[in-house]
Amino acid sequence: MSCFLSNSSLGKKLVMSVTGCFLVLFILFHMSMNVTAIISPEGYNMICEFLGANWYALAGTVVLALGVVVHFIYAIVLTLNNYRARGSQRYAVTVQEPGVAWASKNMLVLGVIVLLGMALHLYNFWAKMQLVEIMGGHTNSLGLAVTDGAALIAYTFSQWYYVVLYLIWFAALWFHLTHGVWSMFQTVGWANDTWYPRLKCIANVVASIVFLGFAAVVLVYFFCPCIAGAC
């Protein structure tokens, strides 16, 4: 079984699908949590306190990091294998459509942008919240309580360049998901002539919900900083 997952092309794609599904579910959860910061900053801070340096949050962080690493490594391996097998022709799909051509041919580039955005996000938030708490601190370098996530959001997105960078990140994530979500099902044989339009629609809906949810938090806090008392 391990040889199948590591040596065969189908096995590698299956690993990509499983880790991708896990990451999509986490992204939907994280987006839903962030939207709470618009509805109730106090409620969002309660979630931040619940998901602090507790054992279950730390275990989840480790599992998430492992999922990202495995997904990215397998993406690189599959891309290199495809280059060797077909030259410049990328990941082969069973159904071709002009609307997915660009995303499907640039998944690795989009993945790198998503990974860089994640690194920026870890620097802006994780390093100033959970990491500080792990190190035994109660306030970060900005003088904010590690559980005051709403204030940290307000501070971060009061700076226009972070707004731009995050929106670029979310756009790359949208393109990545529009192809990645339906290709997960393609791997298990669902992307036939009947199911392809349905799966493509589902992928677009999921990607759009993620983009709009994350972007709403950034834009609301940029234009209405008073929402978290940052006036």
PDB file of C-alpha atoms in Angstrom:
ATOM      1  CA  MET A   1       0.000   0.000   0.000  1.00  0.00           C
ATOM      2  CA  SER A   2       2.797   2.428   0.892  1.00  0.00           C
ATOM      3  CA  CYS A   3       4.536   1.639  -2.392  1.00  0.00           C
ATOM      4  CA  PHE A   4       1.319   2.376  -4.267  1.00  0.00           C
ATOM      5  CA  LEU A   5       0.942   5.765  -2.581  1.00  0.00           C
ATOM      6  CA  SER A   6       4.560   6.771  -3.106  1.00  0.00           C
ATOM      7  CA  ASN A   7       5.497   5.178  -6.437  1.00  0.00           C
ATOM      8  CA  SER A   8       2.431   5.131  -8.685  1.00  0.00           C
ATOM      9  CA  SER A   9       0.999   8.240 -10.334  1.00  0.00           C
ATOM     10  CA  LEU A  10      -2.523   7.338  -9.216  1.00  0.00           C
ATOM     11  CA  GLY A  11      -1.296   6.803  -5.647  1.00  0.00           C
ATOM     12  CA  LYS A  12       0.345  10.236  -5.572  1.00  0.00           C
ATOM     13  CA  LYS A  13      -2.829  11.842  -6.924  1.00  0.00           C
ATOM     14  CA  LEU A  14      -4.828  10.037  -4.255  1.00  0.00           C
ATOM     15  CA  VAL A  15      -2.559  11.474  -1.547  1.00  0.00           C
ATOM     16  CA  MET A  16      -3.004  14.919  -3.113  1.00  0.00           C
ATOM     17  CA  SER A  17      -6.784  14.443  -3.082  1.00  0.00           C
ATOM     18  CA  VAL A  18      -6.979  13.283   0.545  1.00  0.00           C
ATOM     19  CA  THR A  19      -4.676  16.008   1.886  1.00  0.00           C
ATOM     20  CA  GLY A  20      -6.398  18.566  -0.353  1.00  0.00           C
ATOM     21  CA  CYS A  21      -9.818  17.589   1.000  1.00  0.00           C
ATOM     22  CA  PHE A  22      -8.525  17.924   4.553  1.00  0.00           C
ATOM     23  CA  LEU A  23      -7.081  21.375   3.814  1.00  0.00           C
ATOM     24  CA  VAL A  24     -10.291  22.559   2.107  1.00  0.00           C
ATOM     25  CA  LEU A  25     -12.305  21.560   5.177  1.00  0.00           C
ATOM     26  CA  PHE A  26      -9.866  23.439   7.416  1.00  0.00           C
ATOM     27  CA  ILE A  27     -10.016  26.518   5.176  1.00  0.00           C
ATOM     28  CA  LEU A  28     -13.825  26.515   5.357  1.00  0.00           C
ATOM     29  CA  PHE A  29     -13.648  26.246   9.145  1.00  0.00           C
ATOM     30  CA  HIS A  30     -11.035  29.009   9.395  1.00  0.00           C
ATOM     31  CA  MET A  31     -13.041  31.262   7.090  1.00  0.00           C
ATOM     32  CA  SER A  32     -16.206  30.706   9.159  1.00  0.00           C
ATOM     33  CA  MET A  33     -14.274  31.515  12.334  1.00  0.00           C
ATOM     34  CA  ASN A  34     -12.905  34.719  10.807  1.00  0.00           C
ATOM     35  CA  VAL A  35     -16.346  35.877   9.668  1.00  0.00           C
ATOM     36  CA  THR A  36     -17.321  35.772  13.352  1.00  0.00           C
ATOM     37  CA  ALA A  37     -14.926  38.710  13.825  1.00  0.00           C
ATOM     38  CA  ILE A  38     -17.326  40.821  11.750  1.00  0.00           C
ATOM     39  CA  ILE A  39     -20.477  39.680  13.515  1.00  0.00           C
ATOM     40  CA  SER A  40     -19.075  39.730  17.044  1.00  0.00           C
ATOM     41  CA  PRO A  41     -15.467  40.699  17.840  1.00  0.00           C
ATOM     42  CA  GLU A  42     -16.063  39.525  21.407  1.00  0.00           C
ATOM     43  CA  GLY A  43     -17.249  36.149  20.164  1.00  0.00           C
ATOM     44  CA  TYR A  44     -14.208  35.898  17.910  1.00  0.00           C
ATOM     45  CA  ASN A  45     -11.908  36.609  20.847  1.00  0.00           C
ATOM     46  CA  MET A  46     -13.630  33.843  22.804  1.00  0.00           C
ATOM     47  CA  ILE A  47     -12.800  31.454  19.955  1.00  0.00           C
ATOM     48  CA  CYS A  48      -9.188  32.685  19.960  1.00  0.00           C
ATOM     49  CA  GLU A  49      -8.963  32.014  23.683  1.00  0.00           C
ATOM     50  CA  PHE A  50     -10.466  28.535  23.221  1.00  0.00           C
ATOM     51  CA  LEU A  51      -7.999  27.785  20.412  1.00  0.00           C
ATOM     52  CA  GLY A  52      -4.944  29.103  22.185  1.00  0.00           C
ATOM     53  CA  ALA A  53      -2.011  27.020  23.378  1.00  0.00           C
ATOM     54  CA  ASN A  54      -4.248  24.163  24.486  1.00  0.00           C
ATOM     55  CA  TRP A  55      -3.201  20.598  23.709  1.00  0.00           C
ATOM     56  CA  TYR A  56      -5.985  20.055  21.185  1.00  0.00           C
ATOM     57  CA  ALA A  57      -5.167  23.279  19.342  1.00  0.00           C
ATOM     58  CA  LEU A  58      -1.460  22.404  19.283  1.00  0.00           C
ATOM     59  CA  ALA A  59      -2.242  18.880  18.030  1.00  0.00           C
ATOM     60  CA  GLY A  60      -4.437  20.380  15.309  1.00  0.00           C
ATOM     61  CA  THR A  61      -1.656  22.786  14.328  1.00  0.00           C
ATOM     62  CA  VAL A  62       0.813  19.913  13.942  1.00  0.00           C
ATOM     63  CA  VAL A  63      -1.639  17.855  11.859  1.00  0.00           C
ATOM     64  CA  LEU A  64      -2.425  20.869   9.690  1.00  0.00           C
ATOM     65  CA  ALA A  65       1.263  21.627   9.112  1.00  0.00           C
ATOM     66  CA  LEU A  66       1.867  17.994   8.188  1.00  0.00           C
ATOM     67  CA  GLY A  67      -1.026  18.097   5.725  1.00  0.00           C
ATOM     68  CA  VAL A  68       0.358  21.229   4.050  1.00  0.00           C
ATOM     69  CA  VAL A  69       3.874  19.757   3.796  1.00  0.00           C
ATOM     70  CA  VAL A  70       2.673  16.441   2.332  1.00  0.00           C
ATOM     71  CA  HIS A  71       0.339  18.186  -0.118  1.00  0.00           C
ATOM     72  CA  PHE A  72       3.061  20.533  -1.355  1.00  0.00           C
ATOM     73  CA  ILE A  73       5.736  17.830  -1.634  1.00  0.00           C
ATOM     74  CA  TYR A  74       3.452  15.577  -3.654  1.00  0.00           C
ATOM     75  CA  ALA A  75       2.473  18.533  -5.847  1.00  0.00           C
ATOM     76  CA  ILE A  76       6.146  19.119  -6.688  1.00  0.00           C
ATOM     77  CA  VAL A  77       6.757  15.413  -7.328  1.00  0.00           C
ATOM     78  CA  LEU A  78       3.721  15.119  -9.626  1.00  0.00           C
ATOM     79  CA  THR A  79       4.687  18.269 -11.519  1.00  0.00           C
ATOM     80  CA  LEU A  80       8.256  17.022 -12.076  1.00  0.00           C
ATOM     81  CA  ASN A  81       6.950  13.620 -13.187  1.00  0.00           C
ATOM     82  CA  ASN A  82       4.568  15.271 -15.632  1.00  0.00           C
ATOM     83  CA  TYR A  83       7.362  17.393 -17.074  1.00  0.00           C
ATOM     84  CA  ARG A  84       9.530  14.346 -17.579  1.00  0.00           C
ATOM     85  CA  ALA A  85       6.700  12.355 -19.128  1.00  0.00           C
ATOM     86  CA  ARG A  86       5.114  15.034 -21.331  1.00  0.00           C
ATOM     87  CA  GLY A  87       7.579  17.877 -21.574  1.00  0.00           C
ATOM     88  CA  SER A  88       5.782  21.180 -21.092  1.00  0.00           C
ATOM     89  CA  GLN A  89       2.316  19.592 -21.011  1.00  0.00           C
ATOM     90  CA  ARG A  90       0.988  19.742 -17.460  1.00  0.00           C
ATOM     91  CA  TYR A  91      -1.291  17.587 -15.356  1.00  0.00           C
ATOM     92  CA  ALA A  92      -3.570  15.636 -17.689  1.00  0.00           C
ATOM     93  CA  VAL A  93      -7.303  15.884 -17.133  1.00  0.00           C
ATOM     94  CA  THR A  94     -10.018  13.687 -18.550  1.00  0.00           C
ATOM     95  CA  VAL A  95     -12.235  16.638 -19.489  1.00  0.00           C
ATOM     96  CA  GLN A  96     -10.945  19.833 -21.060  1.00  0.00           C
ATOM     97  CA  GLU A  97     -12.724  23.160 -20.752  1.00  0.00           C
ATOM     98  CA  PRO A  98     -11.385  26.655 -21.542  1.00  0.00           C
ATOM     99  CA  GLY A  99     -12.633  27.948 -18.177  1.00  0.00           C
ATOM    100  CA  VAL A 100     -10.242  25.738 -16.200  1.00  0.00           C
ATOM    101  CA  ALA A 101      -7.286  25.686 -18.568  1.00  0.00           C
ATOM    102  CA  TRP A 102      -5.280  28.461 -16.884  1.00  0.00           C
ATOM    103  CA  ALA A 103      -5.761  27.244 -13.313  1.00  0.00           C
ATOM    104  CA  SER A 104      -5.083  23.597 -14.199  1.00  0.00           C
ATOM    105  CA  LYS A 105      -1.841  24.489 -15.981  1.00  0.00           C
ATOM    106  CA  ASN A 106      -0.576  26.733 -13.183  1.00  0.00           C
ATOM    107  CA  MET A 107      -1.502  24.818 -10.051  1.00  0.00           C
ATOM    108  CA  LEU A 108       2.072  24.683  -8.776  1.00  0.00           C
ATOM    109  CA  VAL A 109       2.592  28.435  -9.250  1.00  0.00           C
ATOM    110  CA  LEU A 110      -0.731  29.123  -7.550  1.00  0.00           C
ATOM    111  CA  GLY A 111       0.278  26.720  -4.794  1.00  0.00           C
ATOM    112  CA  VAL A 112       3.541  28.611  -4.225  1.00  0.00           C
ATOM    113  CA  ILE A 113       1.622  31.915  -3.942  1.00  0.00           C
ATOM    114  CA  VAL A 114      -0.797  30.279  -1.500  1.00  0.00           C
ATOM    115  CA  LEU A 115       2.159  28.944   0.514  1.00  0.00           C
ATOM    116  CA  LEU A 116       3.826  32.373   0.616  1.00  0.00           C
ATOM    117  CA  GLY A 117       0.542  33.919   1.721  1.00  0.00           C
ATOM    118  CA  MET A 118       0.317  31.317   4.455  1.00  0.00           C
ATOM    119  CA  ALA A 119       3.824  32.228   5.626  1.00  0.00           C
ATOM    120  CA  LEU A 120       2.812  35.900   5.786  1.00  0.00           C
ATOM    121  CA  HIS A 121      -0.322  34.959   7.703  1.00  0.00           C
ATOM    122  CA  LEU A 122       1.664  32.912  10.201  1.00  0.00           C
ATOM    123  CA  TYR A 123       3.967  35.887  10.745  1.00  0.00           C
ATOM    124  CA  ASN A 124       1.089  38.340  11.228  1.00  0.00           C
ATOM    125  CA  PHE A 125      -1.153  36.206  13.394  1.00  0.00           C
ATOM    126  CA  TRP A 126       0.142  32.832  14.605  1.00  0.00           C
ATOM    127  CA  ALA A 127       3.509  34.269  15.683  1.00  0.00           C
ATOM    128  CA  LYS A 128       1.720  37.037  17.600  1.00  0.00           C
ATOM    129  CA  MET A 129      -0.919  34.818  19.200  1.00  0.00           C
ATOM    130  CA  GLN A 130      -0.446  31.084  19.715  1.00  0.00           C
ATOM    131  CA  LEU A 131       3.354  31.176  19.533  1.00  0.00           C
ATOM    132  CA  VAL A 132       3.554  33.919  22.164  1.00  0.00           C
ATOM    133  CA  GLU A 133       1.231  31.900  24.385  1.00  0.00           C
ATOM    134  CA  ILE A 134       3.318  28.766  23.853  1.00  0.00           C
ATOM    135  CA  MET A 135       6.357  30.744  24.998  1.00  0.00           C
ATOM    136  CA  GLY A 136       4.505  31.713  28.166  1.00  0.00           C
ATOM    137  CA  GLY A 137       3.642  35.295  27.214  1.00  0.00           C
ATOM    138  CA  HIS A 138       0.306  37.064  27.565  1.00  0.00           C
ATOM    139  CA  THR A 139       0.892  40.067  25.306  1.00  0.00           C
ATOM    140  CA  ASN A 140       2.631  40.272  21.942  1.00  0.00           C
ATOM    141  CA  SER A 141       5.139  42.778  20.566  1.00  0.00           C
ATOM    142  CA  LEU A 142       2.275  45.156  19.755  1.00  0.00           C
ATOM    143  CA  GLY A 143       1.139  45.230  23.356  1.00  0.00           C
ATOM    144  CA  LEU A 144      -2.045  43.324  22.544  1.00  0.00           C
ATOM    145  CA  ALA A 145      -3.338  40.386  24.527  1.00  0.00           C
ATOM    146  CA  VAL A 146      -2.672  37.114  22.722  1.00  0.00           C
ATOM    147  CA  THR A 147      -6.408  36.364  22.846  1.00  0.00           C
ATOM    148  CA  ASP A 148      -7.436  39.741  21.382  1.00  0.00           C
ATOM    149  CA  GLY A 149      -7.598  38.511  17.798  1.00  0.00           C
ATOM    150  CA  ALA A 150     -10.065  41.194  16.732  1.00  0.00           C
ATOM    151  CA  ALA A 151      -7.678  43.983  17.718  1.00  0.00           C
ATOM    152  CA  LEU A 152      -4.851  42.230  15.871  1.00  0.00           C
ATOM    153  CA  ILE A 153      -7.014  41.960  12.754  1.00  0.00           C
ATOM    154  CA  ALA A 154      -7.854  45.657  13.022  1.00  0.00           C
ATOM    155  CA  TYR A 155      -4.180  46.587  13.419  1.00  0.00           C
ATOM    156  CA  THR A 156      -2.977  44.382  10.555  1.00  0.00           C
ATOM    157  CA  PHE A 157      -5.565  45.540   8.052  1.00  0.00           C
ATOM    158  CA  SER A 158      -5.237  49.188   8.930  1.00  0.00           C
ATOM    159  CA  GLN A 159      -2.165  48.983   6.670  1.00  0.00           C
ATOM    160  CA  TRP A 160      -3.122  49.099   3.006  1.00  0.00           C
ATOM    161  CA  TYR A 161      -0.239  46.952   1.765  1.00  0.00           C
ATOM    162  CA  TYR A 162      -1.383  44.037   3.900  1.00  0.00           C
ATOM    163  CA  VAL A 163      -4.868  44.462   2.459  1.00  0.00           C
ATOM    164  CA  VAL A 164      -3.453  44.224  -1.067  1.00  0.00           C
ATOM    165  CA  LEU A 165      -1.206  41.255  -0.280  1.00  0.00           C
ATOM    166  CA  TYR A 166      -4.000  39.332   1.399  1.00  0.00           C
ATOM    167  CA  LEU A 167      -6.430  39.970  -1.458  1.00  0.00           C
ATOM    168  CA  ILE A 168      -3.809  38.668  -3.913  1.00  0.00           C
ATOM    169  CA  TRP A 169      -3.406  35.619  -1.686  1.00  0.00           C
ATOM    170  CA  PHE A 170      -7.156  35.038  -1.613  1.00  0.00           C
ATOM    171  CA  ALA A 171      -7.375  35.413  -5.403  1.00  0.00           C
ATOM    172  CA  ALA A 172      -4.655  32.782  -5.872  1.00  0.00           C
ATOM    173  CA  LEU A 173      -6.496  30.550  -3.417  1.00  0.00           C
ATOM    174  CA  TRP A 174      -9.706  31.004  -5.426  1.00  0.00           C
ATOM    175  CA  PHE A 175      -8.022  29.866  -8.651  1.00  0.00           C
ATOM    176  CA  HIS A 176      -6.321  27.000  -6.819  1.00  0.00           C
ATOM    177  CA  LEU A 177      -9.599  25.774  -5.350  1.00  0.00           C
ATOM    178  CA  THR A 178     -11.629  26.087  -8.555  1.00  0.00           C
ATOM    179  CA  HIS A 179      -9.419  23.429 -10.088  1.00  0.00           C
ATOM    180  CA  GLY A 180      -8.328  21.568  -6.971  1.00  0.00           C
ATOM    181  CA  VAL A 181     -11.793  20.822  -5.554  1.00  0.00           C
ATOM    182  CA  TRP A 182     -13.160  19.147  -8.670  1.00  0.00           C
ATOM    183  CA  SER A 183      -9.863  17.387  -9.441  1.00  0.00           C
ATOM    184  CA  MET A 184     -10.121  15.672  -6.036  1.00  0.00           C
ATOM    185  CA  PHE A 185     -13.248  13.951  -7.335  1.00  0.00           C
ATOM    186  CA  GLN A 186     -11.684  13.345 -10.741  1.00  0.00           C
ATOM    187  CA  THR A 187      -9.033  11.217  -9.053  1.00  0.00           C
ATOM    188  CA  VAL A 188     -11.703   8.814  -7.786  1.00  0.00           C
ATOM    189  CA  GLY A 189     -13.422   8.690 -11.195  1.00  0.00           C
ATOM    190  CA  TRP A 190     -16.335  11.103 -10.760  1.00  0.00           C
ATOM    191  CA  ALA A 191     -15.353  13.650 -13.424  1.00  0.00           C
ATOM    192  CA  ASN A 192     -17.245  12.112 -16.338  1.00  0.00           C
ATOM    193  CA  ASP A 193     -19.471  13.964 -18.797  1.00  0.00           C
ATOM    194  CA  THR A 194     -22.393  13.847 -16.367  1.00  0.00           C
ATOM    195  CA  TRP A 195     -20.622  14.791 -13.162  1.00  0.00           C
ATOM    196  CA  TYR A 196     -18.046  17.234 -14.516  1.00  0.00           C
ATOM    197  CA  PRO A 197     -20.425  20.261 -14.797  1.00  0.00           C
ATOM    198  CA  ARG A 198     -21.792  19.565 -11.324  1.00  0.00           C
ATOM    199  CA  LEU A 199     -18.373  19.215  -9.741  1.00  0.00           C
ATOM    200  CA  LYS A 200     -17.114  22.314 -11.530  1.00  0.00           C
ATOM    201  CA  CYS A 201     -20.095  24.239 -10.145  1.00  0.00           C
ATOM    202  CA  ILE A 202     -19.422  22.919  -6.632  1.00  0.00           C
ATOM    203  CA  ALA A 203     -15.735  23.879  -6.940  1.00  0.00           C
ATOM    204  CA  ASN A 204     -16.638  27.417  -8.036  1.00  0.00           C
ATOM    205  CA  VAL A 205     -19.154  27.794  -5.213  1.00  0.00           C
ATOM    206  CA  VAL A 206     -16.702  26.548  -2.553  1.00  0.00           C
ATOM    207  CA  ALA A 207     -13.871  28.733  -3.894  1.00  0.00           C
ATOM    208  CA  SER A 208     -16.132  31.788  -4.063  1.00  0.00           C
ATOM    209  CA  ILE A 209     -17.462  31.292  -0.523  1.00  0.00           C
ATOM    210  CA  VAL A 210     -13.889  31.030   0.770  1.00  0.00           C
ATOM    211  CA  PHE A 211     -12.738  34.111  -1.158  1.00  0.00           C
ATOM    212  CA  LEU A 212     -15.728  36.265  -0.198  1.00  0.00           C
ATOM    213  CA  GLY A 213     -15.588  35.226   3.461  1.00  0.00           C
ATOM    214  CA  PHE A 214     -11.900  35.971   3.903  1.00  0.00           C
ATOM    215  CA  ALA A 215     -12.003  39.129   1.765  1.00  0.00           C
ATOM    216  CA  ALA A 216     -15.010  40.463   3.682  1.00  0.00           C
ATOM    217  CA  VAL A 217     -13.078  40.364   6.963  1.00  0.00           C
ATOM    218  CA  VAL A 218     -10.103  42.197   5.457  1.00  0.00           C
ATOM    219  CA  LEU A 219     -12.200  44.887   3.770  1.00  0.00           C
ATOM    220  CA  VAL A 220     -14.626  45.439   6.648  1.00  0.00           C
ATOM    221  CA  TYR A 221     -11.774  45.912   9.112  1.00  0.00           C
ATOM    222  CA  PHE A 222      -9.918  48.175   6.671  1.00  0.00           C
ATOM    223  CA  PHE A 223     -12.877  50.470   6.040  1.00  0.00           C
ATOM    224  CA  CYS A 224     -14.512  50.146   9.474  1.00  0.00           C
ATOM    225  CA  PRO A 225     -11.712  49.801  12.076  1.00  0.00           C
ATOM    226  CA  CYS A 226     -14.116  50.891  14.809  1.00  0.00           C
ATOM    227  CA  ILE A 227     -15.699  47.448  14.671  1.00  0.00           C
ATOM    228  CA  ALA A 228     -12.990  46.224  17.049  1.00  0.00           C
ATOM    229  CA  GLY A 229     -12.679  49.472  18.978  1.00  0.00           C
ATOM    230  CA  ALA A 230      -9.595  50.501  16.987  1.00  0.00           C
ATOM    231  CA  CYS A 231     -10.610  54.145  16.573  1.00  0.00           C
TER     232      CYS A 231
END
